[in-house]
Amino acid sequence: MRKILVFYSKTGSGHLRAAQALKEEIEANPPAGVSIEVVLQEGLGKARMGVKTDPSFAYALFSSKLQGFYNFIYVVTNNKLGVKLLRLFIRGVWGKNLRQIIDSEKPDLIITTHHHISPQTVGRSKHKAPFINIVTDLGYPHIIWFDKNLDKIITPTEVISKYAQALTKGQSNKIVHIDYPLKNHFKTIKKEGFSNTLLVLGGGLGSGNIKKQVEVLLDNFPSKKIVVVCGENKKLFKELDSRLSAGNDNLEVHGYVDHLMELYQEADIILTKAGPGTIVECAVLKKPLIITSWIGMQEKDNVDFVVDNHLGVYVPDPRKLPGAINRVYASYDKYTQGNSLFSDGTKKIVEYILKGYS
């Protein structure tokens, strides 16, 4: 029995979804004659002295009320000196717990889908194992992703690979461009005609000015079905649910959902923040995107990725949504070629990893 430890953190839902996709693929298709146990572990859920931390709450706080401060920290640490200090801070707060997890699990291989979990933030654990980072950002990620002590860094795009190689001179053999890890059920499907459905997402924490967006959609598209996913934002769910009670029969409101794939499939167009996981999922499913916001500097470059690759449009002003939606419908095929960018990413990543480390 071999063991693979996969670290993630619930700072947004993309890191967890990537970790889950890797676990499912590894367990479904292990090498012949090899039994593999995959352990998923929240890496930032416990700080020094055993103090519990809530990554979801912290992300919600920093991506809303403290977003300006968060972006400031992002900028001042996105350089050699700044990232060194950031890693020291992370290791001081979470390093001991990360080392304890590694020493307890004794994995044969460690994989991380989160940039705050890497050899330099873990520190020196007693148990040693190869350490691989799966980059789950698009655009030009923060340099903390590219820890020189990693054994491999797997990127979703060629642009990120070249960027990483420039940052890790002399270690280009560690950088591998493969794809983005998605769950296997995200496959391109052929769909005839429009469903007249718009899907509004705010990420797992219901970020963004969703309430205003929904009001504009209800006022301008009374004949379309408006489906909203509020995530864990209970206040937003109650506010929108009251609109439903007021007679907006074309409005469908959800909290946190496990059937996102089905909602994607039903929708014609998806309105969302610039989360990388959602962008890739919609690209594979050939669903045009309207990016309404970016949360934190780490998502800013994702907007350019969407626009430059004709995956959708950027519309931060809710008042301009009706015109943008009509334009996307009018040129729908222009925004549905994204499945050529990503294909069977999880399968290819797992095949590469198991070939080299099984």
Short mmCIF file of C-alpha atoms in Angstrom, two decimals:
data_model
loop_
_atom_site.label_atom_id
_atom_site.label_comp_id
_atom_site.label_asym_id
_atom_site.label_seq_id
_atom_site.Cartn_x
_atom_site.Cartn_y
_atom_site.Cartn_z
CA MET A 1 0.00 0.00 0.00
CA ARG A 2 1.38 3.35 -1.06
CA LYS A 3 0.09 6.62 0.34
CA ILE A 4 -0.29 10.02 -1.31
CA LEU A 5 -1.03 13.05 0.86
CA VAL A 6 -2.87 15.87 -0.93
CA PHE A 7 -2.93 19.26 0.80
CA TYR A 8 -5.56 21.89 -0.01
CA SER A 9 -7.21 24.80 1.77
CA LYS A 10 -10.75 26.14 1.72
CA THR A 11 -9.68 29.65 0.76
CA GLY A 12 -12.14 29.56 -2.09
CA SER A 13 -13.51 26.30 -3.46
CA GLY A 14 -11.10 25.78 -6.37
CA HIS A 15 -8.22 24.32 -4.34
CA LEU A 16 -10.50 21.72 -2.75
CA ARG A 17 -12.16 20.77 -6.05
CA ALA A 18 -8.74 20.24 -7.63
CA ALA A 19 -7.64 18.04 -4.72
CA GLN A 20 -10.84 16.00 -4.92
CA ALA A 21 -10.38 15.54 -8.67
CA LEU A 22 -6.85 14.21 -8.15
CA LYS A 23 -7.97 11.81 -5.43
CA GLU A 24 -10.80 10.42 -7.56
CA GLU A 25 -8.56 9.88 -10.58
CA ILE A 26 -5.70 8.27 -8.63
CA GLU A 27 -8.00 5.85 -6.81
CA ALA A 28 -9.94 5.01 -9.97
CA ASN A 29 -6.86 4.33 -12.11
CA PRO A 30 -3.89 3.17 -10.01
CA PRO A 31 -0.91 1.50 -11.73
CA ALA A 32 -1.32 -2.23 -12.30
CA GLY A 33 -0.59 -4.21 -9.17
CA VAL A 34 -0.24 -1.12 -6.98
CA SER A 35 -2.65 -0.17 -4.19
CA ILE A 36 -2.75 3.55 -3.42
CA GLU A 37 -4.40 5.39 -0.53
CA VAL A 38 -5.04 9.09 -1.12
CA VAL A 39 -5.47 11.29 1.96
CA LEU A 40 -6.97 14.77 1.52
CA GLN A 41 -5.92 17.23 4.20
CA GLU A 42 -6.89 20.83 4.94
CA GLY A 43 -3.46 22.28 5.54
CA LEU A 44 -4.35 25.64 7.07
CA GLY A 45 -7.06 24.55 9.50
CA LYS A 46 -4.89 24.55 12.60
CA ALA A 47 -2.23 27.05 13.68
CA ARG A 48 0.41 27.05 16.43
CA MET A 49 -0.49 25.62 19.84
CA GLY A 50 -3.32 23.67 18.22
CA VAL A 51 -5.42 26.80 17.68
CA LYS A 52 -8.10 26.12 15.07
CA THR A 53 -8.32 28.51 12.15
CA ASP A 54 -11.10 28.96 9.61
CA PRO A 55 -9.66 29.46 6.11
CA SER A 56 -13.12 30.02 4.62
CA PHE A 57 -13.93 32.82 7.06
CA ALA A 58 -10.50 34.40 6.62
CA TYR A 59 -10.85 34.35 2.84
CA ALA A 60 -14.33 35.86 3.06
CA LEU A 61 -13.07 38.63 5.34
CA PHE A 62 -10.00 39.50 3.28
CA SER A 63 -11.88 39.30 -0.03
CA SER A 64 -14.57 41.73 1.13
CA LYS A 65 -14.04 44.14 4.03
CA LEU A 66 -10.24 43.88 3.97
CA GLN A 67 -9.69 43.50 0.24
CA GLY A 68 -7.63 46.68 -0.01
CA PHE A 69 -5.29 45.45 2.73
CA TYR A 70 -5.15 42.00 1.13
CA ASN A 71 -4.16 43.47 -2.24
CA PHE A 72 -1.49 45.59 -0.56
CA ILE A 73 0.03 42.49 1.07
CA TYR A 74 -0.15 40.69 -2.28
CA VAL A 75 1.81 43.42 -4.04
CA VAL A 76 4.51 43.92 -1.39
CA THR A 77 5.16 40.16 -1.09
CA ASN A 78 5.24 39.41 -4.83
CA ASN A 79 9.03 39.81 -5.00
CA LYS A 80 12.08 37.92 -3.68
CA LEU A 81 12.31 39.67 -0.31
CA GLY A 82 8.58 39.92 0.24
CA VAL A 83 7.88 36.27 -0.54
CA LYS A 84 10.70 35.19 1.77
CA LEU A 85 9.07 37.09 4.64
CA LEU A 86 5.63 35.73 3.71
CA ARG A 87 6.92 32.16 3.78
CA LEU A 88 8.53 32.76 7.17
CA PHE A 89 5.20 34.04 8.49
CA ILE A 90 3.25 31.07 7.11
CA ARG A 91 5.79 28.61 8.51
CA GLY A 92 5.65 30.33 11.88
CA VAL A 93 1.86 30.09 12.06
CA TRP A 94 1.07 26.80 10.28
CA GLY A 95 4.40 25.03 9.76
CA LYS A 96 4.34 22.94 12.93
CA ASN A 97 0.89 21.55 12.17
CA LEU A 98 1.86 20.81 8.56
CA ARG A 99 4.96 18.94 9.74
CA GLN A 100 2.89 16.98 12.26
CA ILE A 101 0.48 15.92 9.52
CA ILE A 102 3.33 14.76 7.28
CA ASP A 103 5.09 12.90 10.10
CA SER A 104 1.84 11.25 11.17
CA GLU A 105 0.67 10.20 7.70
CA LYS A 106 4.15 9.23 6.42
CA PRO A 107 3.17 9.58 2.75
CA ASP A 108 5.21 8.29 -0.17
CA LEU A 109 4.32 11.45 -2.08
CA ILE A 110 3.01 14.90 -1.13
CA ILE A 111 0.87 16.98 -3.50
CA THR A 112 -0.38 20.49 -2.82
CA THR A 113 -3.03 22.50 -4.65
CA HIS A 114 -2.52 25.60 -2.50
CA HIS A 115 0.27 28.15 -2.79
CA HIS A 116 0.69 28.60 0.98
CA ILE A 117 1.65 24.95 1.42
CA SER A 118 5.09 24.05 0.05
CA PRO A 119 8.48 22.87 1.37
CA GLN A 120 9.61 26.31 2.52
CA THR A 121 6.37 26.98 4.42
CA VAL A 122 6.30 23.48 5.93
CA GLY A 123 9.87 23.51 7.15
CA ARG A 124 11.91 20.42 8.03
CA SER A 125 9.65 17.49 8.78
CA LYS A 126 11.12 14.23 10.07
CA HIS A 127 9.45 12.26 7.29
CA LYS A 128 10.77 13.00 3.81
CA ALA A 129 8.84 12.52 0.56
CA PRO A 130 8.77 14.07 -2.93
CA PHE A 131 6.69 17.28 -2.96
CA ILE A 132 4.68 18.32 -6.03
CA ASN A 133 2.75 21.55 -6.54
CA ILE A 134 -0.31 21.68 -8.83
CA VAL A 135 -0.78 25.34 -9.81
CA THR A 136 -4.49 26.19 -9.76
CA ASP A 137 -4.24 29.81 -10.87
CA LEU A 138 -4.29 31.32 -14.35
CA GLY A 139 -2.63 34.45 -15.71
CA TYR A 140 0.59 35.32 -13.83
CA PRO A 141 0.29 33.83 -10.32
CA HIS A 142 1.96 35.15 -7.19
CA ILE A 143 5.56 33.94 -7.03
CA ILE A 144 4.88 32.05 -3.79
CA TRP A 145 3.59 29.24 -6.03
CA PHE A 146 7.12 28.58 -7.30
CA ASP A 147 9.06 27.19 -4.34
CA LYS A 148 12.57 26.19 -5.46
CA ASN A 149 12.51 23.24 -3.04
CA LEU A 150 9.59 21.56 -4.80
CA ASP A 151 10.37 18.45 -6.82
CA LYS A 152 7.89 19.34 -9.56
CA ILE A 153 5.63 22.28 -10.38
CA ILE A 154 2.76 21.36 -12.69
CA THR A 155 1.11 24.28 -14.47
CA PRO A 156 -2.17 24.58 -16.40
CA THR A 157 -0.85 26.80 -19.21
CA GLU A 158 2.30 27.28 -21.26
CA VAL A 159 2.34 30.96 -20.27
CA ILE A 160 2.63 30.06 -16.58
CA SER A 161 5.35 27.50 -17.35
CA LYS A 162 7.48 30.13 -19.09
CA TYR A 163 6.79 32.59 -16.27
CA ALA A 164 7.83 29.99 -13.67
CA GLN A 165 10.99 29.10 -15.60
CA ALA A 166 12.00 32.75 -15.63
CA LEU A 167 11.53 32.90 -11.86
CA THR A 168 13.36 29.63 -11.12
CA LYS A 169 16.42 29.96 -13.32
CA GLY A 170 18.48 26.79 -13.46
CA GLN A 171 15.53 24.65 -12.37
CA SER A 172 13.48 24.60 -15.56
CA ASN A 173 13.39 20.79 -15.43
CA LYS A 174 11.07 21.09 -12.44
CA ILE A 175 8.43 23.04 -14.38
CA VAL A 176 5.94 20.94 -16.34
CA HIS A 177 3.01 22.25 -18.35
CA ILE A 178 0.23 19.65 -18.40
CA ASP A 179 -3.30 20.97 -17.77
CA TYR A 180 -5.79 21.98 -15.07
CA PRO A 181 -7.23 19.32 -12.71
CA LEU A 182 -11.01 19.02 -13.09
CA LYS A 183 -13.37 16.31 -11.95
CA ASN A 184 -13.99 13.76 -14.68
CA HIS A 185 -17.65 14.64 -15.17
CA PHE A 186 -16.64 18.01 -16.65
CA LYS A 187 -16.78 16.99 -20.29
CA THR A 188 -17.86 18.92 -23.36
CA ILE A 189 -21.43 17.97 -24.26
CA LYS A 190 -23.36 18.77 -27.39
CA LYS A 191 -26.36 20.95 -26.72
CA GLU A 192 -28.87 22.07 -29.31
CA GLY A 193 -30.49 25.49 -28.94
CA PHE A 194 -30.73 27.76 -25.92
CA SER A 195 -32.35 27.00 -22.58
CA ASN A 196 -33.05 30.69 -21.88
CA THR A 197 -31.26 30.30 -18.54
CA LEU A 198 -28.66 32.57 -16.94
CA LEU A 199 -26.53 31.24 -14.07
CA VAL A 200 -25.11 33.70 -11.53
CA LEU A 201 -22.22 32.55 -9.34
CA GLY A 202 -20.21 34.26 -6.66
CA GLY A 203 -17.81 31.50 -5.71
CA GLY A 204 -18.15 29.21 -2.70
CA LEU A 205 -18.47 32.22 -0.39
CA GLY A 206 -21.00 34.14 -2.44
CA SER A 207 -18.64 37.03 -3.15
CA GLY A 208 -19.35 39.93 -5.45
CA ASN A 209 -22.27 42.31 -5.97
CA ILE A 210 -24.69 39.50 -6.74
CA LYS A 211 -27.82 41.13 -5.35
CA LYS A 212 -27.56 44.11 -7.70
CA GLN A 213 -26.75 41.84 -10.64
CA VAL A 214 -29.84 39.73 -10.00
CA GLU A 215 -32.08 42.78 -9.71
CA VAL A 216 -30.86 44.02 -13.10
CA LEU A 217 -31.41 40.61 -14.68
CA LEU A 218 -34.92 40.28 -13.27
CA ASP A 219 -35.85 43.75 -14.50
CA ASN A 220 -34.46 43.24 -18.01
CA PHE A 221 -35.03 39.55 -18.72
CA PRO A 222 -38.48 38.59 -17.38
CA SER A 223 -38.73 35.68 -19.82
CA LYS A 224 -35.41 34.11 -18.83
CA LYS A 225 -34.79 31.79 -15.91
CA ILE A 226 -32.30 33.32 -13.47
CA VAL A 227 -30.46 30.75 -11.35
CA VAL A 228 -28.32 32.08 -8.50
CA VAL A 229 -25.79 30.24 -6.34
CA CYS A 230 -25.11 32.16 -3.13
CA GLY A 231 -22.53 29.77 -1.72
CA GLU A 232 -22.22 30.10 2.05
CA ASN A 233 -23.52 33.68 2.04
CA LYS A 234 -26.69 33.10 4.08
CA LYS A 235 -27.61 36.79 4.18
CA LEU A 236 -27.64 36.98 0.39
CA PHE A 237 -29.67 33.78 0.18
CA LYS A 238 -32.37 35.22 2.45
CA GLU A 239 -32.49 38.51 0.54
CA LEU A 240 -32.89 36.81 -2.82
CA ASP A 241 -35.30 34.26 -1.43
CA SER A 242 -37.54 37.15 -0.38
CA ARG A 243 -37.57 38.31 -4.03
CA LEU A 244 -38.69 34.83 -4.99
CA SER A 245 -41.53 35.04 -2.48
CA ALA A 246 -42.51 38.40 -3.94
CA GLY A 247 -43.53 36.77 -7.18
CA ASN A 248 -40.36 36.44 -9.26
CA ASP A 249 -41.24 32.99 -10.56
CA ASN A 250 -38.30 32.99 -12.97
CA LEU A 251 -35.80 33.19 -10.09
CA GLU A 252 -34.19 30.07 -8.61
CA VAL A 253 -31.97 30.54 -5.55
CA HIS A 254 -29.44 28.08 -4.11
CA GLY A 255 -27.03 28.21 -1.19
CA TYR A 256 -23.98 25.96 -1.32
CA VAL A 257 -24.49 23.29 -3.99
CA ASP A 258 -23.03 19.89 -4.83
CA HIS A 259 -24.71 19.71 -8.25
CA LEU A 260 -22.90 22.59 -9.95
CA MET A 261 -22.29 20.50 -13.06
CA GLU A 262 -26.04 20.19 -13.66
CA LEU A 263 -26.51 23.94 -13.23
CA TYR A 264 -23.69 24.60 -15.70
CA GLN A 265 -25.24 22.28 -18.26
CA GLU A 266 -28.64 23.97 -18.05
CA ALA A 267 -27.31 27.52 -18.43
CA ASP A 268 -26.64 29.42 -21.65
CA ILE A 269 -24.36 32.01 -20.05
CA ILE A 270 -22.60 32.06 -16.68
CA LEU A 271 -22.01 35.25 -14.70
CA THR A 272 -19.22 34.84 -12.16
CA LYS A 273 -16.18 36.29 -10.46
CA ALA A 274 -12.80 35.48 -11.99
CA GLY A 275 -12.13 32.25 -10.11
CA PRO A 276 -9.77 29.97 -12.09
CA GLY A 277 -11.66 26.74 -11.39
CA THR A 278 -14.94 28.14 -12.67
CA ILE A 279 -13.23 29.61 -15.73
CA VAL A 280 -11.70 26.28 -16.73
CA GLU A 281 -14.89 24.33 -16.00
CA CYS A 282 -16.94 26.64 -18.21
CA ALA A 283 -14.31 26.59 -20.95
CA VAL A 284 -14.43 22.79 -21.07
CA LEU A 285 -18.23 22.82 -21.11
CA LYS A 286 -18.26 25.50 -23.85
CA LYS A 287 -20.24 27.93 -21.71
CA PRO A 288 -19.63 31.66 -22.34
CA LEU A 289 -18.62 33.68 -19.30
CA ILE A 290 -19.47 37.15 -18.14
CA ILE A 291 -16.87 38.05 -15.52
CA THR A 292 -18.41 40.53 -13.11
CA SER A 293 -15.59 40.92 -10.59
CA TRP A 294 -12.19 39.74 -9.47
CA ILE A 295 -11.54 39.06 -5.80
CA GLY A 296 -8.00 39.82 -4.70
CA MET A 297 -5.01 40.47 -6.93
CA GLN A 298 -4.58 36.75 -7.58
CA GLU A 299 -7.72 36.82 -9.76
CA LYS A 300 -6.99 40.04 -11.65
CA ASP A 301 -4.97 38.37 -14.44
CA ASN A 302 -7.72 35.79 -14.87
CA VAL A 303 -9.89 38.50 -16.41
CA ASP A 304 -7.35 39.02 -19.19
CA PHE A 305 -7.14 35.25 -19.65
CA VAL A 306 -10.89 35.07 -20.26
CA VAL A 307 -11.01 38.03 -22.63
CA ASP A 308 -7.82 37.18 -24.57
CA ASN A 309 -8.92 33.58 -25.13
CA HIS A 310 -12.47 34.56 -26.14
CA LEU A 311 -14.02 32.68 -23.23
CA GLY A 312 -16.27 35.61 -22.39
CA VAL A 313 -16.38 39.31 -21.52
CA TYR A 314 -15.66 41.48 -18.49
CA VAL A 315 -18.60 43.55 -17.22
CA PRO A 316 -18.02 44.95 -13.69
CA ASP A 317 -20.94 47.42 -13.91
CA PRO A 318 -24.27 45.62 -13.29
CA ARG A 319 -26.10 48.28 -15.33
CA LYS A 320 -24.23 47.14 -18.45
CA LEU A 321 -25.12 43.46 -18.05
CA PRO A 322 -28.22 43.47 -20.31
CA GLY A 323 -26.29 44.81 -23.30
CA ALA A 324 -23.39 42.43 -22.69
CA ILE A 325 -25.69 39.42 -22.39
CA ASN A 326 -27.44 40.29 -25.64
CA ARG A 327 -24.08 40.67 -27.40
CA VAL A 328 -22.86 37.30 -26.13
CA TYR A 329 -26.05 35.61 -27.34
CA ALA A 330 -25.62 37.29 -30.74
CA SER A 331 -22.02 36.01 -31.10
CA TYR A 332 -22.43 32.85 -29.03
CA ASP A 333 -20.12 30.56 -31.01
CA LYS A 334 -17.25 33.03 -30.63
CA TYR A 335 -17.14 32.25 -26.91
CA THR A 336 -17.53 28.46 -27.04
CA GLN A 337 -14.14 27.31 -28.32
CA GLY A 338 -12.47 27.13 -24.91
CA ASN A 339 -12.57 23.35 -24.71
CA SER A 340 -9.53 23.33 -27.00
CA LEU A 341 -7.47 24.90 -24.18
CA PHE A 342 -8.11 22.21 -21.58
CA SER A 343 -8.84 18.51 -22.00
CA ASP A 344 -8.66 15.53 -19.59
CA GLY A 345 -6.37 17.55 -17.34
CA THR A 346 -6.69 15.41 -14.23
CA LYS A 347 -6.05 12.20 -16.14
CA LYS A 348 -2.90 13.61 -17.76
CA ILE A 349 -1.60 15.03 -14.48
CA VAL A 350 -2.16 11.77 -12.59
CA GLU A 351 -0.57 9.68 -15.35
CA TYR A 352 2.51 11.91 -15.23
CA ILE A 353 2.75 11.80 -11.44
CA LEU A 354 2.25 8.06 -11.07
CA LYS A 355 4.70 7.31 -13.87
CA GLY A 356 7.41 9.26 -12.12
CA TYR A 357 6.66 8.53 -8.48
CA SER A 358 4.81 5.19 -8.19
#
